């Protein structure tokens, strides 16, 4: 018995040590420091809620929260629509199934930073070039306005992540019993009816998973934001993650940035927990 | 029946067109990487007139590509290696020891996944800088901390399918816990190790923010070098695109050889 307890702790030590030093201790420290005038090295004064009050008055921070929220809503809707669509496409009996899966998934393997640079070229040069060629004014000047920067980010991340969401939906689609669909077809159900009454309810759990992933991912996006627009023009496409990084490492306001980081944690955790709770409840009803 | 076949062909054509659209960003990147600055300005869609390989030579040198490739490989391989080793050990210990404490520890790891990186980033960097650990070893240790939660969760799930009678038989034969794990359990966990490995390779290989805060320039990974390189060549798309092309070549080679395992591994990880 004693022997088992010893090996139990021996097996867990490396991961507990790293989790503690990398996440738990910094998390607690960060929380405490957010109430002080910490400069990254020392804190000399306890400020109470002063950082938090300043932060709620900070128009740029509020704008970044609003921008991130809008972005998250758009990408969740678009990604699930695209992901399910692609999954339905590549689970048919097509000769090029595997090729298509390979292609749709490919952007996921390449980092957001690099993909952002590629799309910067596409939005600025390719769109600009095509706009001049075809005489479509709307195609020129991309990423130079808030709206085009926003949609640029949505397009980039949807293109990147749709293949991942597709994989999740495929896994659930392939678990649907074939005879169920065949029986419905023999009974005369149209393909829309089959989708509506059989396929859709059975892939609903996939929606929970992919919504969790897309939501928490959208809220935390940084690399794509940095390489595509770098927050410009005039910080109007700056997401919360970038706002925190800049406050800390460009403006050197560590305690203030940390109070933003605490609020950021509260938002991400609240969104994730609410979403899983809500979706789980809905799944049972079906 | 004939109608159905025609429908399938139409769907296949739509799918292929969509796939073409999907890879067009890569096409545009590669094609323009071979052009001169002037050629890119006058047209981006067509093939280059004379293949400008000098772009690649310069990008290769400025990216210090051999060095950054080595750094990326070193950090990814060692980081993923220790994540696989220590997470599988932890998943095994937690699954075999069914107590309240085990449940609580597992819950702690899962709950840690809710904490976004930016929420701990600033104190983390400060703490590790005080310990003089802002280097590759420190970075790899951090990857274990950030990567172990999901990995332990996956290993813990996979352990439920492995019978305890295997452990017991080996113990009777005189093996100690570590021998049981290493010779019997770990080989059986291979499918989930592949999944854990793939998910963590994709993440660590592409990570930008964490290494950019930790590593000095001479130890820069590919994403960090790419960021610096891009800043140097803004508006010089011929060089920037050649650099981007070089930077993603290792990934494309890896995907070419292991696409089946990658897609299966990701779907295994996504469903759990």
Coordinates of C-alpha atoms in Angstrom, one line a residue:
Chain A
X1 CA 0.0 0.0 0.0
X2 CA 2.7 2.4 0.9
X3 CA 4.6 1.3 -2.1
X4 CA 1.6 2.2 -4.3
X5 CA 1.2 5.6 -2.8
X6 CA 4.9 6.3 -3.4
X7 CA 4.8 5.4 -7.1
X8 CA 1.5 7.3 -7.5
X9 CA 3.2 10.5 -6.5
X10 CA 6.4 9.7 -8.4
X11 CA 4.3 9.3 -11.6
X12 CA 2.5 12.6 -11.0
X13 CA 5.4 14.8 -9.8
X14 CA 6.6 16.1 -13.2
X15 CA 3.2 17.3 -14.4
X16 CA 2.1 18.6 -11.1
X17 CA 5.3 20.6 -10.7
X18 CA 5.0 22.1 -14.2
X19 CA 1.3 22.8 -13.9
X20 CA 1.9 24.6 -10.6
X21 CA 4.9 26.6 -11.6
X22 CA 3.6 27.5 -15.1
X23 CA -0.1 28.1 -14.5
X24 CA -1.3 27.9 -10.9
X25 CA 1.4 30.0 -9.2
X26 CA 1.5 32.7 -11.9
X27 CA -2.3 32.8 -11.9
X28 CA -2.5 33.5 -8.2
X29 CA 0.4 35.9 -8.3
X30 CA -1.1 37.7 -11.2
X31 CA -4.4 38.0 -9.4
X32 CA -2.7 39.5 -6.3
X33 CA -0.4 41.8 -8.4
X34 CA -3.4 43.2 -10.3
X35 CA -4.3 45.1 -7.1
X36 CA -0.9 46.7 -6.8
X37 CA 1.4 49.0 -8.7
X38 CA 3.6 46.0 -9.7
X39 CA 6.2 46.9 -12.4
X40 CA 7.1 43.4 -13.4
X41 CA 9.8 43.2 -10.7
X42 CA 8.5 44.7 -7.4
X43 CA 5.2 46.0 -6.1
X44 CA 5.5 48.8 -3.5
X45 CA 1.9 49.9 -3.0
X46 CA -1.5 48.2 -2.7
X47 CA -4.0 50.0 -4.9
X48 CA -7.2 48.1 -4.2
X49 CA -9.5 48.3 -7.2
X50 CA -7.8 51.3 -8.8
X51 CA -6.4 49.3 -11.8
X52 CA -9.9 47.8 -12.4
X53 CA -11.6 51.2 -12.2
X54 CA -9.1 52.7 -14.7
X55 CA -9.6 49.7 -17.0
X56 CA -13.3 50.1 -17.2
X57 CA -12.8 53.7 -18.2
X58 CA -10.2 52.7 -20.8
X59 CA -12.1 53.2 -24.1
X60 CA -9.5 51.2 -26.1
X61 CA -9.9 48.2 -23.8
X62 CA -13.7 48.3 -24.1
X63 CA -13.4 48.6 -27.8
X64 CA -11.2 45.6 -28.0
X65 CA -13.7 43.6 -25.9
X66 CA -16.5 44.6 -28.2
X67 CA -14.4 43.9 -31.3
X68 CA -13.5 40.4 -30.0
X69 CA -17.1 39.6 -29.1
X70 CA -18.3 40.5 -32.5
X71 CA -15.5 38.6 -34.1
X72 CA -16.3 35.5 -31.9
X73 CA -20.0 35.6 -32.8
X74 CA -19.3 35.8 -36.6
X75 CA -16.7 33.2 -36.6
X76 CA -18.7 30.7 -34.5
X77 CA -21.6 30.9 -36.9
X78 CA -19.5 30.9 -40.1
X79 CA -17.2 28.1 -38.9
X80 CA -20.0 25.7 -37.9
X81 CA -21.8 26.4 -41.1
X82 CA -18.7 25.8 -43.2
X83 CA -17.5 22.9 -41.1
X84 CA -20.7 21.0 -41.3
X85 CA -21.1 21.8 -45.0
X86 CA -17.6 20.5 -45.8
X87 CA -18.2 17.4 -43.6
X88 CA -21.4 16.6 -45.5
X89 CA -19.6 17.1 -48.7
X90 CA -16.7 14.7 -48.0
X91 CA -18.7 12.0 -46.3
X92 CA -20.5 11.3 -49.6
X93 CA -19.2 8.4 -51.7
X94 CA -16.9 10.6 -53.8
X95 CA -13.7 9.4 -55.5
X96 CA -11.8 12.5 -54.3
X97 CA -13.0 12.3 -50.6
X98 CA -9.5 12.0 -49.1
X99 CA -7.9 14.5 -51.4
X100 CA -10.6 17.1 -50.3
X101 CA -10.2 16.3 -46.6
X102 CA -6.4 16.7 -47.0
X103 CA -6.8 20.1 -48.7
X104 CA -9.5 21.5 -46.4
X105 CA -7.5 20.5 -43.3
X106 CA -4.2 21.8 -44.5
X107 CA -4.3 25.5 -43.2
X108 CA -4.6 24.1 -39.6
X109 CA -1.1 22.8 -39.8
X110 CA 0.5 26.1 -40.5
X111 CA 0.7 28.7 -37.7
X112 CA -1.6 31.6 -37.5
X113 CA 1.3 34.1 -37.8
X114 CA 2.4 32.7 -41.2
X115 CA -1.2 32.4 -42.5
X116 CA -1.8 36.0 -41.5
X117 CA 1.1 37.2 -43.5
X118 CA -0.1 35.2 -46.6
X119 CA -3.5 36.7 -46.3
X120 CA -2.1 40.2 -45.8
X121 CA -0.6 39.7 -49.3
X122 CA -3.9 38.5 -50.6
X123 CA -6.0 41.2 -49.2
X124 CA -3.6 44.0 -50.0
X125 CA -2.1 43.0 -53.3
X126 CA -4.3 40.4 -54.9
X127 CA -7.6 42.1 -53.9
X128 CA -6.1 45.4 -55.0
X129 CA -4.9 44.1 -58.3
X130 CA -8.2 42.4 -59.0
X131 CA -10.1 45.5 -58.0
X132 CA -8.2 47.7 -60.4
X133 CA -8.5 45.1 -63.2
X134 CA -12.2 44.5 -62.8
X135 CA -13.0 48.1 -61.8
X136 CA -14.5 47.0 -58.4
X137 CA -13.7 49.7 -55.9
X138 CA -14.8 47.5 -52.9
X139 CA -11.8 45.2 -53.5
X140 CA -9.2 47.9 -53.1
X141 CA -7.9 49.2 -49.8
X142 CA -8.5 46.1 -47.8
X143 CA -7.2 46.1 -44.2
X144 CA -7.0 49.9 -44.3
X145 CA -10.4 50.3 -42.7
X146 CA -11.9 48.8 -39.6
X147 CA -14.6 47.0 -41.4
X148 CA -12.3 45.3 -44.0
X149 CA -9.9 44.5 -41.2
X150 CA -12.7 42.8 -39.3
X151 CA -13.9 40.8 -42.2
X152 CA -10.3 40.0 -43.2
X153 CA -9.8 38.4 -39.8
X154 CA -13.1 36.5 -40.0
X155 CA -12.2 35.2 -43.5
X156 CA -8.6 34.2 -42.5
X157 CA -9.7 32.3 -39.3
X158 CA -12.7 30.7 -41.0
X159 CA -10.5 29.4 -43.8
X160 CA -7.9 28.2 -41.3
X161 CA -10.2 26.5 -38.8
X162 CA -13.1 25.2 -41.0
X163 CA -11.1 22.0 -41.8
X164 CA -10.7 21.3 -38.1
X165 CA -14.4 21.7 -37.4
X166 CA -15.0 19.6 -40.5
X167 CA -13.0 16.8 -38.9
X168 CA -15.2 16.9 -35.7
X169 CA -18.4 16.8 -37.7
X170 CA -17.0 13.9 -39.9
X171 CA -16.4 11.8 -36.7
X172 CA -20.0 12.2 -35.7
X173 CA -21.4 11.8 -39.2
X174 CA -19.6 8.5 -39.7
X175 CA -21.2 7.2 -36.5
X176 CA -24.7 7.5 -37.8
X177 CA -26.1 4.0 -38.5
X178 CA -26.3 3.6 -42.3
X179 CA -29.5 1.5 -42.1
X180 CA -31.3 4.3 -40.3
X181 CA -30.8 6.6 -43.3
X182 CA -31.6 3.8 -45.7
X183 CA -34.8 2.9 -44.0
X184 CA -35.9 6.5 -44.0
X185 CA -35.1 6.7 -47.7
X186 CA -37.2 3.5 -48.5
X187 CA -40.0 5.1 -46.5
X188 CA -39.9 8.0 -48.9
X189 CA -38.2 10.6 -46.8
X190 CA -36.5 13.3 -49.0
X191 CA -32.9 14.1 -48.5
X192 CA -33.8 17.3 -46.7
X193 CA -36.2 15.4 -44.3
X194 CA -33.4 12.8 -43.7
X195 CA -31.0 15.6 -42.8
X196 CA -33.5 17.4 -40.7
X197 CA -34.8 14.5 -38.7
X198 CA -31.9 12.0 -38.5
X199 CA -28.6 13.5 -39.4
X200 CA -28.9 16.8 -37.6
X201 CA -30.1 15.6 -34.2
X202 CA -27.4 12.9 -34.2
X203 CA -24.6 15.4 -35.0
X204 CA -25.8 17.9 -32.4
X205 CA -23.2 16.8 -29.8
X206 CA -20.5 17.7 -32.4
X207 CA -21.9 21.2 -32.3
X208 CA -21.3 21.4 -28.5
X209 CA -17.6 20.4 -29.1
X210 CA -17.0 22.7 -32.0
X211 CA -18.8 25.6 -30.5
X212 CA -16.7 25.3 -27.3
X213 CA -13.5 25.1 -29.5
X214 CA -14.4 28.0 -31.8
X215 CA -15.6 30.3 -29.0
X216 CA -12.7 29.9 -26.7
X217 CA -10.3 30.0 -29.7
X218 CA -11.9 33.2 -31.1
X219 CA -11.6 34.9 -27.8
X220 CA -8.0 34.1 -27.5
X221 CA -6.8 34.9 -31.0
X222 CA -3.5 36.7 -31.1
X223 CA -1.1 35.5 -33.9
X224 CA -3.5 36.1 -36.7
X225 CA -4.4 39.5 -35.4
X226 CA -0.7 40.5 -35.1
X227 CA 0.3 39.4 -38.6
X228 CA -2.8 40.4 -40.5
X229 CA -3.6 43.9 -39.2
X230 CA -1.4 44.4 -36.2
X231 CA -4.5 46.0 -34.7
X232 CA -4.6 48.8 -37.2
X233 CA -5.9 51.2 -38.4
X234 CA -5.5 53.1 -35.2
X235 CA -5.9 50.1 -32.9
X236 CA -9.5 49.6 -34.2
X237 CA -9.0 45.9 -35.0
X238 CA -7.2 45.2 -31.8
X239 CA -8.4 42.1 -29.9
X240 CA -8.3 41.7 -26.2
X241 CA -5.3 39.3 -26.3
X242 CA -3.3 41.9 -28.2
X243 CA -4.4 44.7 -26.1
X244 CA -3.1 42.9 -23.0
X245 CA 0.3 42.0 -24.7
X246 CA 0.8 45.6 -25.8
X247 CA -0.2 47.1 -22.4
X248 CA 2.3 44.8 -20.8
X249 CA 5.3 44.6 -23.1
X250 CA 5.1 47.8 -25.2
X251 CA 3.7 50.2 -22.7
X252 CA 5.3 48.4 -19.7
X253 CA 2.3 48.8 -17.5
X254 CA 2.5 45.4 -15.9
X255 CA 0.0 45.7 -13.0
X256 CA -2.6 47.4 -15.3
X257 CA -2.1 44.8 -18.0
X258 CA -2.5 42.1 -15.4
X259 CA -5.8 43.5 -14.2
X260 CA -6.9 43.3 -17.9
X261 CA -5.7 39.7 -17.9
X262 CA -7.8 38.8 -14.9
X263 CA -10.9 40.3 -16.5
X264 CA -10.0 38.4 -19.7
X265 CA -9.9 35.2 -17.7
X266 CA -13.3 35.9 -16.2
X267 CA -14.8 36.5 -19.6
X268 CA -13.3 33.4 -21.3
X269 CA -14.2 31.1 -18.4
X270 CA -17.7 32.5 -18.1
X271 CA -18.4 32.1 -21.9
X272 CA -16.9 28.6 -21.9
X273 CA -18.8 27.3 -18.9
X274 CA -22.1 28.9 -19.9
X275 CA -21.9 27.5 -23.4
X276 CA -21.1 23.9 -22.3
X277 CA -23.8 24.1 -19.7
X278 CA -26.4 25.4 -22.1
X279 CA -25.5 23.0 -24.9
X280 CA -25.5 20.0 -22.6
X281 CA -28.9 20.8 -21.4
X282 CA -30.2 21.2 -24.9
X283 CA -28.7 17.8 -25.9
X284 CA -30.7 16.0 -23.3
X285 CA -34.0 17.5 -24.5
X286 CA -33.5 16.1 -28.1
Chain B
X1 CA -30.2 5.5 -60.1
X2 CA -28.9 7.4 -63.0
X3 CA -30.1 10.6 -61.5
X4 CA -28.2 9.8 -58.3
X5 CA -25.0 9.2 -60.2
X6 CA -25.3 12.5 -62.0
X7 CA -26.0 14.3 -58.7
X8 CA -22.8 12.8 -57.2
X9 CA -20.7 14.0 -60.2
X10 CA -22.1 17.5 -59.8
X11 CA -21.4 17.4 -56.1
X12 CA -17.9 16.2 -56.8
X13 CA -17.2 19.1 -59.2
X14 CA -18.5 21.6 -56.6
X15 CA -16.2 20.0 -54.0
X16 CA -13.2 20.1 -56.3
X17 CA -13.8 23.8 -57.1
X18 CA -14.1 24.5 -53.4
X19 CA -10.9 22.7 -52.8
X20 CA -9.2 24.7 -55.5
X21 CA -10.4 27.9 -53.9
X22 CA -9.1 26.6 -50.5
X23 CA -5.6 26.1 -51.8
X24 CA -5.5 29.2 -53.9
X25 CA -3.8 31.3 -51.1
X26 CA -0.9 28.8 -51.3
X27 CA -0.8 29.0 -55.1
X28 CA -0.7 32.8 -54.9
X29 CA 2.1 32.7 -52.4
X30 CA 4.3 30.3 -54.4
X31 CA 3.7 31.8 -57.8
X32 CA 4.5 35.4 -56.6
X33 CA 7.5 34.2 -54.6
X34 CA 9.1 33.6 -58.0
X35 CA 8.4 37.1 -59.4
X36 CA 10.3 40.3 -59.3
X37 CA 9.0 43.2 -57.3
X38 CA 7.9 44.9 -60.5
X39 CA 6.1 41.8 -61.8
X40 CA 4.1 41.5 -58.6
X41 CA 3.0 45.1 -58.8
X42 CA 1.7 44.7 -62.4
X43 CA 0.0 41.3 -62.0
X44 CA -0.5 38.7 -59.2
X45 CA -2.5 35.9 -60.8
X46 CA -0.3 34.7 -63.7
X47 CA 2.8 32.6 -63.8
X48 CA 6.1 34.4 -63.4
X49 CA 8.0 35.3 -66.6
X50 CA 11.5 34.3 -65.5
X51 CA 11.7 32.3 -62.3
X52 CA 13.4 34.6 -59.8
X53 CA 15.2 32.1 -57.6
X54 CA 17.3 34.9 -56.0
X55 CA 14.3 35.7 -53.8
X56 CA 14.7 32.3 -52.2
X57 CA 18.4 32.6 -51.8
X58 CA 18.1 35.9 -49.9
X59 CA 15.1 34.8 -47.8
X60 CA 16.9 31.6 -46.9
X61 CA 19.9 33.5 -45.7
X62 CA 18.0 36.3 -43.9
X63 CA 15.7 33.7 -42.1
X64 CA 18.9 32.0 -41.0
X65 CA 16.9 29.1 -42.0
X66 CA 19.1 26.1 -41.0
X67 CA 19.5 27.6 -37.5
X68 CA 15.8 28.4 -37.0
X69 CA 14.8 25.1 -38.4
X70 CA 17.1 23.4 -35.9
X71 CA 15.7 25.4 -33.0
X72 CA 12.2 24.7 -34.0
X73 CA 12.9 21.0 -34.3
X74 CA 14.8 20.8 -31.0
X75 CA 12.1 22.5 -29.0
X76 CA 9.2 20.6 -30.7
X77 CA 10.8 17.2 -30.4
X78 CA 12.0 17.5 -26.8
X79 CA 8.8 19.3 -25.7
X80 CA 6.5 16.8 -27.3
X81 CA 8.6 13.9 -26.0
X82 CA 8.4 14.9 -22.4
X83 CA 4.7 15.7 -22.7
X84 CA 4.1 12.2 -24.0
X85 CA 6.2 10.6 -21.4
X86 CA 5.0 12.5 -18.3
X87 CA 1.4 12.8 -19.3
X88 CA 1.0 9.1 -20.0
X89 CA 2.6 8.3 -16.6
X90 CA 0.2 10.7 -14.9
X91 CA -2.8 9.4 -16.9
X92 CA -1.9 5.9 -15.9
X93 CA -1.4 6.7 -12.2
X94 CA -4.7 8.6 -12.1
X95 CA -6.7 6.0 -13.9
X96 CA -5.4 3.1 -11.8
X97 CA -5.7 4.8 -8.4
X98 CA -9.5 5.3 -8.1
X99 CA -9.7 7.7 -5.1
X100 CA -11.3 11.0 -4.4
X101 CA -7.8 12.6 -4.6
X102 CA -7.2 11.2 -8.1
X103 CA -10.5 12.6 -9.3
X104 CA -9.6 16.0 -7.8
X105 CA -6.2 16.1 -9.4
X106 CA -7.7 15.2 -12.8
X107 CA -10.3 17.9 -12.3
X108 CA -7.5 20.4 -11.5
X109 CA -5.8 19.6 -14.8
X110 CA -9.0 19.9 -16.8
X111 CA -9.9 23.2 -15.0
X112 CA -6.5 24.6 -15.9
X113 CA -7.5 24.4 -19.5
X114 CA -10.0 27.2 -18.9
X115 CA -7.2 29.7 -18.1
X116 CA -6.2 31.6 -21.2
X117 CA -2.5 32.0 -21.8
X118 CA -2.6 35.8 -21.6
X119 CA -4.0 35.6 -18.1
X120 CA -0.8 34.0 -16.7
X121 CA 1.7 35.3 -19.3
X122 CA 3.0 38.4 -17.4
X123 CA 3.7 36.8 -14.0
X124 CA 5.0 33.7 -15.7
X125 CA 7.7 35.6 -17.6
X126 CA 8.5 37.6 -14.5
X127 CA 8.8 34.5 -12.4
X128 CA 11.0 32.6 -14.8
X129 CA 13.2 35.6 -15.4
X130 CA 13.9 35.8 -11.7
X131 CA 14.9 32.1 -11.8
X132 CA 17.1 32.8 -14.8
X133 CA 15.1 30.4 -16.8
X134 CA 14.2 32.5 -19.9
X135 CA 15.9 29.9 -22.2
X136 CA 15.1 26.8 -24.2
X137 CA 15.0 24.6 -21.1
X138 CA 12.5 26.9 -19.4
X139 CA 10.4 27.1 -22.5
X140 CA 10.2 23.3 -22.8
X141 CA 9.2 23.1 -19.1
X142 CA 6.5 25.6 -19.8
X143 CA 5.2 23.5 -22.7
X144 CA 4.9 20.6 -20.3
X145 CA 2.8 22.8 -18.0
X146 CA 0.5 24.1 -20.8
X147 CA 0.3 20.9 -22.7
X148 CA -0.2 18.3 -20.0
X149 CA -3.8 19.0 -19.2
X150 CA -5.3 17.9 -22.5
X151 CA -2.8 15.1 -22.9
X152 CA -3.5 13.6 -19.4
X153 CA -7.2 13.9 -20.1
X154 CA -6.7 11.8 -23.3
X155 CA -4.5 9.2 -21.7
X156 CA -6.8 8.9 -18.8
X157 CA -9.7 8.2 -21.2
X158 CA -7.6 5.6 -23.1
X159 CA -6.6 3.8 -19.9
X160 CA -10.2 2.8 -19.1
X161 CA -9.9 0.4 -22.1
X162 CA -6.9 -1.4 -20.6
X163 CA -7.6 -4.3 -18.2
X164 CA -6.0 -4.2 -14.7
X165 CA -5.4 -7.9 -14.9
X166 CA -2.4 -7.1 -17.1
X167 CA -0.9 -5.0 -14.3
X168 CA -1.6 -7.7 -11.7
X169 CA -0.1 -10.5 -13.7
X170 CA 3.1 -8.5 -14.2
X171 CA 3.3 -7.6 -10.5
X172 CA 3.0 -11.3 -9.6
X173 CA 5.9 -11.9 -12.0
X174 CA 7.9 -9.5 -10.0
X175 CA 7.8 -6.3 -12.0
X176 CA 7.7 -3.0 -10.2
X177 CA 5.3 -0.2 -11.1
X178 CA 7.6 1.6 -13.5
X179 CA 8.4 -1.7 -15.3
X180 CA 4.7 -2.4 -15.6
X181 CA 4.1 1.0 -17.1
X182 CA 7.0 1.1 -19.4
X183 CA 6.9 -2.5 -20.8
X184 CA 3.2 -3.2 -20.7
X185 CA 1.0 -0.1 -20.5
X186 CA 3.0 2.4 -22.5
X187 CA 3.1 0.2 -25.7
X188 CA -0.6 -0.4 -25.4
X189 CA -1.2 3.4 -25.3
X190 CA 0.5 3.9 -28.7
X191 CA -2.6 5.0 -30.6
X192 CA -3.4 7.7 -28.1
X193 CA 0.3 8.7 -28.0
X194 CA 0.2 9.3 -31.7
X195 CA -2.8 11.6 -31.2
X196 CA -1.2 13.4 -28.3
X197 CA 2.0 13.8 -30.2
X198 CA 0.3 15.2 -33.3
X199 CA -1.8 17.7 -31.4
X200 CA 1.2 18.9 -29.5
X201 CA 3.5 19.1 -32.5
X202 CA 1.0 21.2 -34.4
X203 CA 0.7 23.6 -31.4
X204 CA 4.4 23.8 -30.4
X205 CA 5.8 24.0 -33.9
X206 CA 3.5 27.0 -34.7
X207 CA 3.5 28.8 -31.4
X208 CA 4.7 32.4 -31.7
X209 CA 3.8 34.4 -28.6
X210 CA 5.3 32.2 -25.8
X211 CA 8.7 31.6 -27.5
X212 CA 8.9 35.3 -28.5
X213 CA 8.7 36.3 -24.8
X214 CA 11.2 33.6 -23.7
X215 CA 13.9 33.1 -26.3
X216 CA 16.7 35.3 -27.3
X217 CA 17.3 36.0 -31.0
X218 CA 20.0 33.4 -31.6
X219 CA 17.6 30.7 -30.4
X220 CA 14.7 32.0 -32.4
X221 CA 12.2 29.4 -33.9
X222 CA 10.8 29.7 -37.4
X223 CA 7.7 31.7 -36.4
X224 CA 9.8 34.3 -34.5
X225 CA 12.4 34.6 -37.3
X226 CA 9.5 34.9 -39.8
X227 CA 8.0 37.8 -37.8
X228 CA 11.4 39.6 -37.7
X229 CA 12.0 38.9 -41.4
X230 CA 8.6 40.1 -42.4
X231 CA 9.1 43.4 -40.5
X232 CA 12.3 43.9 -42.4
X233 CA 10.7 43.4 -45.8
X234 CA 7.3 45.1 -45.6
X235 CA 6.2 46.1 -49.0
X236 CA 8.8 43.9 -50.6
X237 CA 6.4 41.1 -51.3
X238 CA 8.8 39.1 -53.6
X239 CA 11.2 38.5 -50.7
X240 CA 8.5 38.2 -48.0
X241 CA 6.6 35.5 -50.0
X242 CA 9.8 33.6 -50.7
X243 CA 10.4 33.6 -46.9
X244 CA 6.9 32.4 -46.2
X245 CA 7.2 29.6 -48.7
X246 CA 10.4 28.4 -47.2
X247 CA 8.9 28.6 -43.7
X248 CA 6.0 26.3 -44.6
X249 CA 8.0 23.7 -46.6
X250 CA 8.8 21.5 -43.5
X251 CA 5.1 21.4 -42.6
X252 CA 4.1 20.4 -46.1
X253 CA 6.7 17.7 -46.2
X254 CA 5.5 16.4 -42.8
X255 CA 1.9 16.5 -44.0
X256 CA 2.7 14.6 -47.2
X257 CA 4.2 11.7 -45.3
X258 CA 1.8 11.5 -42.4
X259 CA -1.5 12.9 -43.6
X260 CA -3.5 9.8 -42.7
X261 CA -2.2 9.7 -39.1
X262 CA -2.5 13.5 -38.7
X263 CA -6.2 13.6 -39.7
X264 CA -7.0 10.5 -37.7
X265 CA -5.1 11.8 -34.7
X266 CA -6.8 15.1 -34.8
X267 CA -10.3 13.6 -35.1
X268 CA -9.5 11.2 -32.2
X269 CA -8.5 14.2 -30.1
X270 CA -11.4 16.3 -31.1
X271 CA -14.1 13.8 -30.3
X272 CA -12.9 13.1 -26.7

